[in-house]
Short mmCIF file of C-alpha atoms and ligand atoms in Angstrom, two decimals:
data_model
loop_
_atom_site.label_atom_id
_atom_site.label_comp_id
_atom_site.label_asym_id
_atom_site.label_seq_id
_atom_site.Cartn_x
_atom_site.Cartn_y
_atom_site.Cartn_z
CA UNK T 983 2.60 -32.57 0.72
CA UNK T 984 3.24 -29.00 1.22
CA UNK T 985 5.54 -26.51 -0.47
CA UNK T 986 7.39 -23.39 0.92
CA UNK T 987 5.20 -21.25 -1.15
CA UNK T 988 1.96 -22.87 0.03
CA UNK T 989 3.05 -22.02 3.58
CA UNK T 990 3.95 -18.42 2.50
CA UNK T 991 0.49 -18.07 0.98
CA UNK T 992 -1.24 -19.73 3.99
CA UNK T 993 0.58 -17.20 6.09
CA UNK T 994 -0.70 -14.41 4.01
CA UNK T 995 -4.37 -15.77 4.03
CA UNK T 996 -4.37 -16.20 7.88
CA UNK T 997 -3.56 -12.47 8.29
CA UNK T 998 -5.26 -10.87 5.21
CA UNK T 999 -7.89 -13.39 4.47
CA UNK T 1000 -8.25 -15.20 0.99
CA UNK T 1001 -6.43 -13.80 -2.23
CA UNK T 1002 -7.67 -13.56 -5.71
CA UNK T 1003 -6.79 -16.24 -8.24
CA UNK T 1004 -4.80 -13.76 -10.04
CA UNK T 1005 -2.63 -12.82 -7.15
CA UNK T 1006 -2.34 -16.63 -6.52
CA UNK T 1007 -1.32 -17.11 -10.09
CA UNK T 1008 1.33 -14.54 -10.06
CA UNK T 1009 2.80 -15.63 -6.59
CA UNK T 1010 3.11 -19.14 -8.10
CA UNK T 1011 4.94 -17.95 -11.14
CA UNK T 1012 6.94 -15.12 -9.86
CA UNK T 1013 7.25 -14.80 -6.13
CA UNK T 1014 10.78 -13.68 -5.68
CA UNK T 1015 11.90 -16.45 -3.32
CA UNK T 1016 9.86 -19.51 -4.42
CA UNK T 1017 8.19 -18.52 -7.77
CA UNK T 1018 8.29 -21.13 -10.37
CA UNK T 1019 9.85 -19.21 -13.21
CA UNK T 1020 12.26 -17.31 -10.74
CA UNK T 1021 13.91 -20.13 -9.42
CA UNK T 1022 14.37 -22.95 -12.08
CA UNK T 1023 14.78 -23.96 -15.67
CA UNK T 1024 11.37 -25.80 -16.11
CA UNK T 1025 11.57 -26.85 -19.81
CA UNK T 1026 12.87 -30.28 -21.33
CA UNK T 1027 12.94 -33.59 -19.97
CA UNK T 1028 14.45 -32.76 -16.58
CA UNK T 1029 11.85 -30.22 -16.15
CA UNK T 1030 8.05 -30.37 -16.21
CA UNK T 1031 7.23 -29.76 -19.78
CA UNK T 1032 8.74 -29.59 -23.23
CA UNK T 1033 7.82 -26.41 -25.27
CA UNK T 1034 7.80 -26.70 -29.16
CA UNK T 1035 11.11 -25.04 -29.92
CA UNK T 1036 12.80 -27.61 -27.19
CA UNK T 1037 11.04 -30.43 -29.29
CA UNK T 1038 13.03 -29.56 -32.43
CA UNK T 1039 15.06 -26.92 -34.24
CA UNK T 1040 12.25 -27.06 -37.03
CA UNK T 1041 9.98 -25.15 -34.86
CA UNK T 1042 12.15 -22.08 -34.63
CA UNK T 1043 13.27 -22.33 -38.26
CA UNK T 1044 9.58 -22.39 -39.52
CA UNK T 1045 9.06 -19.11 -37.45
CA UNK T 1046 12.26 -17.67 -38.91
CA UNK T 1047 10.80 -18.38 -42.42
CA UNK T 1048 7.62 -16.84 -41.73
CA UNK T 1049 9.55 -13.80 -40.45
CA UNK T 1050 11.42 -13.25 -43.34
CA UNK T 1051 8.49 -13.50 -45.38
CA UNK T 1052 6.87 -10.76 -43.28
CA UNK T 1053 9.72 -8.60 -43.82
CA UNK T 1054 9.75 -8.79 -47.27
CA UNK T 1055 5.93 -8.06 -47.61
CA UNK T 1056 6.73 -5.06 -45.40
CA UNK T 1057 9.16 -3.96 -48.25
CA UNK T 1058 12.27 -4.99 -46.57
CA UNK T 1059 12.98 -1.99 -44.07
CA UNK T 1060 16.30 -1.74 -42.48
CA UNK T 1061 16.25 1.43 -40.31
CA UNK T 1062 15.36 0.74 -36.70
CA UNK T 1063 14.65 -2.84 -37.16
CA UNK T 1064 13.86 -4.82 -34.17
CA UNK T 1065 13.30 -8.56 -33.67
CA UNK T 1066 11.66 -9.02 -30.25
CA UNK T 1067 10.51 -12.07 -28.18
CA UNK T 1068 8.61 -12.17 -25.01
CA UNK T 1069 9.11 -15.09 -22.61
CA UNK T 1070 12.11 -16.50 -24.45
CA UNK T 1071 12.43 -19.50 -22.15
CA UNK T 1072 15.97 -21.01 -22.78
CA UNK T 1073 16.48 -18.84 -25.89
CA UNK T 1074 16.26 -21.77 -28.17
CA UNK T 1075 13.42 -20.46 -30.56
CA UNK T 1076 15.46 -17.16 -30.92
CA UNK T 1077 18.82 -19.31 -31.90
CA UNK T 1078 16.93 -21.08 -34.35
CA UNK T 1079 15.21 -18.00 -35.83
CA UNK T 1080 18.44 -16.13 -36.23
CA UNK T 1081 20.34 -18.89 -37.79
CA UNK T 1082 17.33 -19.40 -40.41
CA UNK T 1083 17.31 -15.60 -40.97
CA UNK T 1084 20.84 -15.24 -41.47
CA UNK T 1085 20.69 -18.00 -44.31
CA UNK T 1086 17.64 -16.56 -45.96
CA UNK T 1087 17.72 -12.90 -45.42
CA UNK T 1088 21.30 -11.60 -44.28
CA UNK T 1089 20.26 -7.93 -44.89
CA UNK T 1090 17.31 -8.47 -42.17
CA UNK T 1091 19.83 -10.61 -39.83
CA UNK T 1092 22.71 -7.82 -40.32
CA UNK T 1093 20.35 -4.74 -39.58
CA UNK T 1094 18.19 -5.89 -36.85
CA UNK T 1095 18.83 -5.64 -33.22
CA UNK T 1096 17.24 -8.20 -31.13
CA UNK T 1097 15.23 -7.71 -27.83
CA UNK T 1098 14.44 -10.09 -25.13
CA UNK T 1099 11.77 -9.44 -22.69
CA UNK T 1100 12.30 -11.52 -19.69
CA UNK T 1101 11.56 -11.15 -15.97
CA UNK T 1102 13.23 -14.34 -14.61
CA UNK T 1103 16.92 -13.83 -13.89
CA UNK T 1104 17.40 -17.93 -13.90
CA UNK T 1105 16.27 -18.06 -17.39
CA UNK T 1106 18.14 -14.85 -18.54
CA UNK T 1107 21.41 -16.35 -17.55
CA UNK T 1108 20.34 -19.34 -19.88
CA UNK T 1109 19.24 -17.33 -22.60
CA UNK T 1110 22.75 -15.32 -22.60
CA UNK T 1111 24.43 -18.81 -23.10
CA UNK T 1112 22.25 -20.08 -25.69
CA UNK T 1113 22.60 -16.72 -27.72
CA UNK T 1114 26.28 -16.14 -26.80
CA UNK T 1115 27.10 -16.08 -30.55
CA UNK T 1116 24.71 -13.17 -31.22
CA UNK T 1117 25.57 -11.23 -28.28
CA UNK T 1118 26.52 -7.87 -29.99
CA UNK T 1119 22.85 -7.67 -31.39
CA UNK T 1120 21.11 -8.57 -27.99
CA UNK T 1121 19.39 -6.43 -25.28
CA UNK T 1122 17.37 -7.64 -22.56
CA UNK T 1123 14.17 -6.06 -20.97
CA UNK T 1124 12.11 -6.23 -17.85
CA UNK T 1125 8.93 -5.19 -19.86
CA UNK T 1126 7.80 -4.66 -23.36
CA UNK T 1127 7.73 -0.72 -23.28
CA UNK T 1128 11.44 -0.44 -22.97
CA UNK T 1129 11.96 -1.77 -26.50
CA UNK T 1130 13.47 1.13 -28.53
CA UNK T 1131 10.91 2.52 -31.16
CA UNK T 1132 11.03 0.98 -34.91
CA UNK T 1133 9.84 -1.65 -37.05
CA UNK T 1134 8.96 -4.74 -35.11
CA UNK T 1135 9.10 -8.46 -35.90
CA UNK T 1136 7.57 -9.86 -32.64
CA UNK T 1137 7.29 -13.61 -31.41
CA UNK T 1138 5.70 -15.02 -28.34
CA UNK T 1139 5.50 -18.76 -27.89
CA UNK T 1140 3.81 -20.09 -24.64
CA UNK T 1141 4.01 -16.79 -23.12
CA UNK T 1142 0.28 -15.45 -22.79
CA UNK T 1143 -0.61 -18.52 -21.00
CA UNK T 1144 1.61 -17.56 -18.14
CA UNK T 1145 0.18 -14.23 -17.70
CA UNK T 1146 -2.25 -14.40 -14.62
CA UNK T 1147 -5.84 -14.30 -15.10
CA UNK T 1148 -8.95 -13.42 -13.08
CA UNK T 1149 -11.54 -15.75 -12.64
CA UNK T 1150 -15.35 -15.29 -11.46
CA UNK T 1151 -17.85 -17.99 -10.53
CA UNK T 1152 -21.51 -17.96 -10.78
CA UNK T 1153 -23.29 -17.69 -7.64
CA UNK T 1154 -26.83 -17.07 -6.50
CA UNK T 1155 -25.91 -13.58 -6.92
CA UNK T 1156 -24.32 -13.50 -10.20
CA UNK T 1157 -20.54 -13.90 -10.96
CA UNK T 1158 -18.45 -13.09 -8.10
CA UNK T 1159 -14.35 -13.01 -8.06
CA UNK T 1160 -13.00 -16.57 -7.41
CA UNK T 1161 -10.37 -16.65 -4.37
CA UNK T 1162 -7.83 -19.10 -2.96
CA UNK T 1163 -8.54 -19.31 0.88
CA UNK T 1164 -7.80 -22.28 3.33
CA UNK T 1165 -10.41 -24.99 4.43
CA UNK T 1166 -10.85 -26.40 7.83
CA UNK T 1167 -7.77 -28.78 7.56
CA UNK T 1168 -5.65 -25.77 6.70
CA UNK T 1169 -5.52 -26.98 2.92
CA UNK T 1170 -5.60 -24.33 0.25
CA UNK T 1171 -9.21 -24.08 -1.27
CA UNK T 1172 -11.13 -22.12 -3.85
CA UNK T 1173 -13.89 -20.05 -2.59
CA UNK T 1174 -16.29 -17.14 -3.79
CA UNK T 1175 -15.68 -13.58 -2.86
CA UNK T 1176 -17.78 -10.67 -2.88
CA UNK T 1177 -16.33 -8.64 -5.80
CA UNK T 1178 -18.46 -8.66 -9.02
CA UNK T 1179 -17.41 -7.97 -12.52
CA UNK T 1180 -18.72 -5.68 -15.51
CA UNK T 1181 -21.09 -8.00 -17.55
CA UNK T 1182 -19.49 -6.52 -20.77
CA UNK T 1183 -16.27 -8.42 -19.88
CA UNK T 1184 -18.21 -11.69 -19.56
CA UNK T 1185 -18.54 -14.22 -22.59
CA UNK T 1186 -21.68 -14.50 -24.34
CA UNK T 1187 -24.17 -17.01 -22.66
CA UNK T 1188 -23.04 -15.80 -19.09
CA UNK T 1189 -26.72 -15.06 -18.04
CA UNK T 1190 -27.90 -18.63 -18.44
CA UNK T 1191 -24.62 -20.12 -16.83
CA UNK T 1192 -25.36 -22.83 -14.15
CA UNK T 1193 -24.14 -22.07 -10.69
CA UNK T 1194 -20.54 -22.73 -10.10
CA UNK T 1195 -19.59 -21.91 -13.95
CA UNK T 1196 -16.34 -20.16 -14.17
CA UNK T 1197 -15.70 -17.09 -16.19
CA UNK T 1198 -12.27 -15.99 -17.00
CA UNK T 1199 -10.89 -12.74 -17.70
CA UNK T 1200 -7.31 -11.51 -18.56
CA UNK T 1201 -6.87 -7.91 -18.07
CA UNK T 1202 -3.18 -8.41 -17.92
CA UNK T 1203 -2.98 -10.02 -21.24
CA UNK T 1204 -5.25 -7.65 -22.58
CA UNK T 1205 -2.84 -4.72 -21.46
CA UNK T 1206 0.00 -6.50 -23.13
CA UNK T 1207 -1.92 -7.00 -26.47
CA UNK T 1208 -2.83 -3.14 -26.45
CA UNK T 1209 0.95 -2.24 -25.97
CA UNK T 1210 1.96 -4.58 -28.78
CA UNK T 1211 -0.77 -3.27 -31.06
CA UNK T 1212 -0.05 0.41 -30.53
CA UNK T 1213 3.66 -0.33 -31.06
CA UNK T 1214 2.80 -2.00 -34.57
CA UNK T 1215 0.59 0.78 -35.28
CA UNK T 1216 3.38 3.54 -34.70
CA UNK T 1217 6.44 1.78 -36.07
CA UNK T 1218 5.03 -0.80 -38.59
CA UNK T 1219 5.58 -4.54 -38.26
CA UNK T 1220 4.27 -8.06 -37.70
CA UNK T 1221 3.54 -10.11 -34.72
CA UNK T 1222 3.20 -13.93 -34.12
CA UNK T 1223 1.72 -15.24 -31.21
CA UNK T 1224 1.53 -19.04 -30.28
CA UNK T 1225 -0.17 -20.58 -27.48
CA UNK T 1226 -1.99 -23.29 -25.90
CA UNK T 1227 -5.98 -21.81 -26.23
CA UNK T 1228 -9.03 -21.45 -27.85
CA UNK T 1229 -10.08 -19.62 -31.07
CA UNK T 1230 -13.20 -18.39 -29.90
CA UNK T 1231 -14.29 -16.94 -26.32
CA UNK T 1232 -16.30 -19.46 -24.03
CA UNK T 1233 -16.97 -19.94 -20.34
CA UNK T 1234 -15.21 -22.65 -18.17
CA UNK T 1235 -12.32 -23.03 -15.88
CA UNK T 1236 -9.11 -23.59 -17.92
CA UNK T 1237 -6.57 -23.08 -14.89
CA UNK T 1238 -4.11 -25.98 -15.34
CA UNK T 1239 -1.01 -27.09 -13.31
CA UNK T 1240 1.64 -29.34 -14.50
CA UNK T 1241 4.12 -31.01 -12.17
CA UNK T 1242 6.69 -33.55 -13.46
CA UNK T 1243 4.98 -33.85 -16.82
CA UNK T 1244 1.62 -34.56 -15.39
CA UNK T 1245 -1.34 -32.64 -14.86
CA UNK T 1246 -1.48 -31.79 -11.20
CA UNK T 1247 -4.52 -29.84 -9.19
CA UNK T 1248 -3.64 -26.09 -9.46
CA UNK T 1249 -3.55 -25.59 -5.81
CA UNK T 1250 -1.36 -28.62 -4.95
CA UNK T 1251 2.19 -27.69 -5.55
CA UNK T 1252 2.23 -23.74 -5.56
CA UNK T 1253 5.69 -22.54 -7.00
CA UNK T 1254 6.68 -26.09 -7.96
CA UNK T 1255 4.31 -26.81 -10.57
CA UNK T 1256 3.81 -24.81 -13.81
CA UNK T 1257 0.42 -22.82 -13.98
CA UNK T 1258 -1.07 -21.73 -16.93
CA UNK T 1259 -4.49 -20.94 -18.23
CA UNK T 1260 -5.86 -21.21 -21.97
CA UNK T 1261 -5.26 -18.01 -24.18
CA UNK T 1262 -8.50 -16.62 -25.38
CA UNK T 1263 -7.26 -15.57 -29.04
CA UNK T 1264 -10.57 -13.95 -30.13
CA UNK T 1265 -10.30 -11.54 -27.29
CA UNK T 1266 -6.79 -10.79 -28.24
CA UNK T 1267 -7.75 -10.43 -32.03
CA UNK T 1268 -10.53 -7.91 -30.95
CA UNK T 1269 -8.08 -5.78 -29.22
CA UNK T 1270 -5.87 -5.74 -32.33
CA UNK T 1271 -8.62 -4.86 -34.61
CA UNK T 1272 -9.99 -1.99 -32.18
CA UNK T 1273 -6.45 -0.28 -32.46
CA UNK T 1274 -6.56 -0.50 -36.10
CA UNK T 1275 -4.01 -3.50 -36.60
CA UNK T 1276 -5.01 -5.99 -39.26
CA UNK T 1277 -5.32 -9.70 -38.06
CA UNK T 1278 -3.46 -11.73 -40.59
CA UNK T 1279 -5.35 -14.82 -39.53
CA UNK T 1280 -5.57 -17.45 -36.72
CA UNK T 1281 -5.06 -21.25 -37.09
CA UNK T 1282 -3.93 -24.39 -35.62
CA UNK T 1283 -0.09 -24.95 -34.97
CA UNK T 1284 -0.30 -27.99 -37.16
CA UNK T 1285 -2.01 -26.06 -40.07
CA UNK T 1286 0.33 -23.38 -39.69
CA UNK T 1287 3.62 -25.40 -39.77
CA UNK T 1288 2.49 -28.07 -42.58
CA UNK T 1289 1.45 -25.00 -44.86
CA UNK T 1290 4.69 -23.42 -44.30
CA UNK T 1291 6.49 -26.51 -45.39
CA UNK T 1292 7.39 -28.34 -42.31
CA UNK T 1293 7.48 -31.60 -44.01
CA UNK T 1294 9.81 -30.47 -46.84
CA UNK T 1295 12.35 -28.98 -44.04
CA UNK T 1296 11.95 -31.86 -42.16
CA UNK T 1297 12.80 -34.15 -45.24
CA UNK T 1298 15.95 -31.88 -46.16
CA UNK T 1299 17.20 -32.17 -42.39
CA UNK T 1300 16.87 -35.71 -42.31
CA UNK T 1301 18.93 -36.23 -45.80
CA UNK T 1302 21.77 -38.30 -45.25
CA UNK T 1303 21.07 -38.91 -41.56
CA UNK T 1304 21.03 -42.45 -39.87
CA UNK T 1305 17.77 -44.13 -39.57
CA UNK T 1306 17.61 -43.66 -35.86
CA UNK T 1307 18.18 -39.57 -36.54
CA UNK T 1308 15.50 -39.80 -39.12
CA UNK T 1309 12.93 -41.51 -36.91
CA UNK T 1310 13.82 -38.60 -34.20
CA UNK T 1311 12.81 -35.87 -36.87
CA UNK T 1312 9.73 -37.82 -37.81
CA UNK T 1313 8.62 -38.08 -34.12
CA UNK T 1314 9.36 -34.28 -33.82
CA UNK T 1315 7.19 -33.56 -36.68
CA UNK T 1316 4.25 -35.58 -35.35
CA UNK T 1317 4.64 -34.02 -32.04
CA UNK T 1318 4.64 -30.42 -33.14
CA UNK T 1319 2.06 -30.64 -35.86
CA UNK T 1320 -0.05 -34.01 -35.13
CA UNK T 1321 -3.63 -33.68 -34.10
CA UNK T 1322 -3.68 -36.32 -31.12
CA UNK T 1323 -4.65 -35.14 -27.76
CA UNK T 1324 -0.83 -35.34 -26.69
CA UNK T 1325 0.27 -33.73 -29.73
CA UNK T 1326 0.75 -29.89 -30.36
CA UNK T 1327 -0.89 -29.37 -33.64
CA UNK T 1328 -4.64 -29.08 -32.60
CA UNK T 1329 -4.13 -27.58 -29.04
CA UNK T 1330 -1.77 -24.82 -30.00
CA UNK T 1331 -2.93 -22.10 -32.10
CA UNK T 1332 -1.29 -19.28 -33.85
CA UNK T 1333 -2.38 -15.68 -34.62
CA UNK T 1334 -0.50 -13.15 -36.60
CA UNK T 1335 -1.28 -9.43 -36.62
CA UNK T 1336 0.29 -6.69 -38.95
CA UNK T 1337 0.44 -3.09 -39.46
CA UNK T 1338 0.00 -1.68 -42.26
CA UNK T 1339 -1.91 -4.74 -43.44
CA UNK T 1340 0.02 -7.42 -45.40
CA UNK T 1341 -1.00 -10.50 -46.91
CA UNK T 1342 1.04 -13.51 -45.31
CA UNK T 1343 1.41 -17.11 -46.10
CA UNK T 1344 0.29 -19.30 -44.69
CA UNK T 1345 -2.47 -17.25 -43.81
CA UNK T 1346 -3.46 -16.78 -47.39
CA UNK T 1347 -3.60 -19.63 -49.73
N1 LIG F 602 8.97 -19.34 -25.04
C1 LIG F 602 9.63 -20.35 -24.26
C2 LIG F 602 9.25 -20.19 -22.73
C3 LIG F 602 7.71 -20.31 -22.51
S1 LIG F 602 7.59 -20.18 -20.79
C4 LIG F 602 9.38 -21.75 -24.97
O1 LIG F 602 8.70 -21.92 -25.97
O2 LIG F 602 10.04 -22.62 -24.57
C5 LIG F 602 7.13 -18.54 -20.34
C6 LIG F 602 8.17 -17.58 -20.45
O3 LIG F 602 7.71 -16.12 -20.06
C7 LIG F 602 9.29 -17.74 -19.60
O4 LIG F 602 10.71 -17.45 -20.34
C8 LIG F 602 8.97 -16.81 -18.23
O5 LIG F 602 10.14 -16.49 -17.46
C9 LIG F 602 8.61 -15.78 -18.96
N2 LIG F 602 7.70 -14.78 -18.46
C10 LIG F 602 6.59 -15.07 -17.68
N3 LIG F 602 6.09 -13.78 -17.19
C11 LIG F 602 6.63 -12.74 -17.97
C12 LIG F 602 6.61 -11.29 -17.86
N4 LIG F 602 5.74 -10.93 -17.32
N5 LIG F 602 7.34 -10.61 -18.75
C13 LIG F 602 8.57 -11.39 -19.51
N6 LIG F 602 8.44 -12.65 -19.30
C14 LIG F 602 7.82 -13.26 -18.66
#
């Protein structure tokens, strides 16, 4: 089976030669005609995957609790107060966050303007509907740098994993850029190019890596982290980044496609499968520190939610509900915080950074 985007990419390759993994990744997600996020609503049961805010309102509520605490620790600023999210999907998490903040800290809710950074027109329309009751507070942005200056409370869930990475493959001549070309049967296939990489960008241990080993470098992610860090440095604030990823930098291929709730080879359904790669949180933390931003901590999603009081909140939500509804809440808690491979508790990681440095639960005991 082929896809319209696969045909378009093959046409590009036949004229210009193989393209880099970064360009392939970017086309799959953001090609104006056939890009995955440009054309559809991928979330939920009818889509290809379910994200944490779509599992249960509990997720966004816990993030709201965290942001209220951060705002309090930053001594409750109310001037030029921004709440921002990048890659808001359906807008579900922001709706849950705003409802929680309104209950816990009306002063924060009333003073803040809300900024959504979203490139997909299809998803912007859905966000407008989800967040219609907050419309007077909302502004949409094509990119992070147009958020007005001020104190920032920032969140991103499953955003960084959708930012294209570069891959390098170990060859007899060292690491070379990994490319997407076509094989003799005209199917898309990986190949090694000629472009090398500054060894300083490669993870430790790369010299001893076996031929065929993949190393990933994420300049676009790093650029966003730099921008975010500089914003926090200038105006103060706290950012919470949640994603599929690893706590420590390592070697290996993490490019991953999901098509109709099943893992799929990354070259099989360009434009029709979701394409992501694991986020290297250590490198994001190093960027923050290099820009004088404090890293509050880094932990698994399960630990983060449980320490913030997920079980207590789930109990309150279930009170007075039917046994069926209670079972659904219980299942959502398991999905969000459980440690089995099909649950999100261990796979997803949470990192918080702040400026100035503040001590934030659950990263302190
Ligand atoms: N946070 C949501 C959606 C995650 S999917 C959730 O948890 O459900 C990734 C999101 O990032 C989508 O909304 C996608 O359109 C958006 N996105 C991808 N690349 C982007 C970019 N460069 N700038 C802003 N948003 C982007």
